[in-house]
């Protein structure tokens, strides 16, 4: 059965909604070096800007992630794009850290809605026979957007090809164009709007499929650990760039290069393992993540540029692969109405995981050195990879897990 033009447009539009959301959230990361200099920001203030973003995400995932279950995927995504427009205005002519924090917080709201709505929509509308593309897009689409955003902002602003203000103005225009594409797309979750449905959707609860509790625990630990680990680069890439290269003139470009090394392999990892058996693959990926991640953080504590980039590339690939496999385990056999709950729950926990290290660095251990932070993250990696490895080992011992899940692609009906 061939995909209709309307459904193909839906998959493209929902995928673009995911990718563009993370383009928007990553552009400030590359530009943080510029704002650090202009606004004289400290490491603690940088961590707080990231905390503002994660706070918006958490609030949104708690109360708005299931909005599409009440109003449909299309209207929920359009509401998210309205938040995108508002948040972008705060970054145009940004002259105060308060504007920065406000913009990042609203971006978090925007991102939380996209996570529950557009990602589910992409899974719903994936091409027949290639349903894994929807799952991969839910993970790798975010990384792809983060990569493009950091690259566009880093190269464009560093080489004076475009000003930061004009960059955000272009994004405003793109968002309006995307809104038109969304309006022309096909709704995959048709629902009659009622206040009762809306109230139920806005309630801060997650309805998870029966019989997968242990798998949810494993996936939750994996998402908290992985996102907490990569949040280090979202907040402090500019500081790492200065530490590694000691080049203030090209710090924006170098910051983008580091973040590109985080996001591109992450996206490739998500797509590369899309058709693999997740239970078997995680037994290999988790130990490798700990080994490669530990070496990478040691190269930050004791700077070595070449080894840093090699291990960061490998670690990012492994993280993307692990996240994609964990999500695949949970989406296998799920119904359309369950997907927003599953994806929003995982990303809620992911943002909680991201907020924890930034809160500790920004509010508790404000005087911690890079060496202390690096060793702290090595312990962090060990704890979460070991937990996922042993839980996966335990639940996969009986053959009934593979038999129960079967790992056939879920139907989109």
Coordinates of N, CA, C and O in Angstrom, one line a residue, residues 232-233 240 243-244 295-304 308 370-371 374:
X232 N 25.7 18.6 29.9 CA 26.9 19.2 30.2 C 27.4 20.1 29.0 O 27.9 21.2 29.2
X233 N 27.2 19.6 27.8 CA 27.7 20.3 26.6 C 26.7 21.4 26.2 O 27.1 22.4 25.6
X240 N 34.2 24.8 27.4 CA 35.1 23.7 26.9 C 35.9 24.2 25.7 O 37.1 23.8 25.6
X243 N 38.7 26.2 27.0 CA 39.7 25.3 27.7 C 40.5 24.5 26.7 O 41.8 24.4 26.9
X244 N 39.9 24.0 25.6 CA 40.6 23.2 24.7 C 41.5 24.0 23.7 O 42.6 23.6 23.4
X295 N 36.7 7.9 29.2 CA 37.9 8.4 28.6 C 37.7 9.9 28.1 O 38.5 10.7 28.2
X296 N 36.5 10.1 27.6 CA 36.1 11.5 27.0 C 36.2 12.5 28.2 O 36.8 13.6 28.0
X297 N 35.6 12.2 29.3 CA 35.6 13.2 30.4 C 37.0 13.4 31.0 O 37.3 14.4 31.5
X298 N 37.8 12.3 30.9 CA 39.2 12.5 31.4 C 40.0 13.4 30.5 O 40.9 14.1 30.9
X299 N 39.6 13.5 29.2 CA 40.3 14.4 28.3 C 39.9 15.8 28.5 O 40.5 16.8 28.0
X300 N 38.8 16.0 29.2 CA 38.4 17.4 29.6 C 39.1 17.8 30.9 O 39.6 18.9 31.0
X301 N 39.2 16.8 31.8 CA 40.0 17.1 33.0 C 41.4 17.3 32.8 O 42.1 18.2 33.4
X302 N 42.0 16.5 31.8 CA 43.4 16.7 31.4 C 43.4 16.9 29.9 O 43.5 15.9 29.1
X303 N 43.2 18.1 29.4 CA 42.9 18.4 28.0 C 43.8 17.7 27.0 O 45.0 17.8 27.0
X304 N 43.1 17.1 26.0 CA 43.8 16.5 24.9 C 42.8 16.5 23.7 O 41.9 15.8 23.6
X308 N 39.8 13.9 22.7 CA 38.5 14.4 23.1 C 37.5 14.3 22.0 O 36.4 13.8 22.2
X370 N 36.6 22.3 36.5 CA 36.3 21.4 35.4 C 36.7 19.9 35.7 O 36.1 19.0 35.3
X371 N 37.8 19.8 36.4 CA 38.3 18.5 36.8 C 37.3 17.8 37.7 O 37.0 16.6 37.5
X374 N 34.2 16.9 35.7 CA 34.5 15.7 34.8 C 34.4 14.4 35.6 O 33.8 13.4 35.1

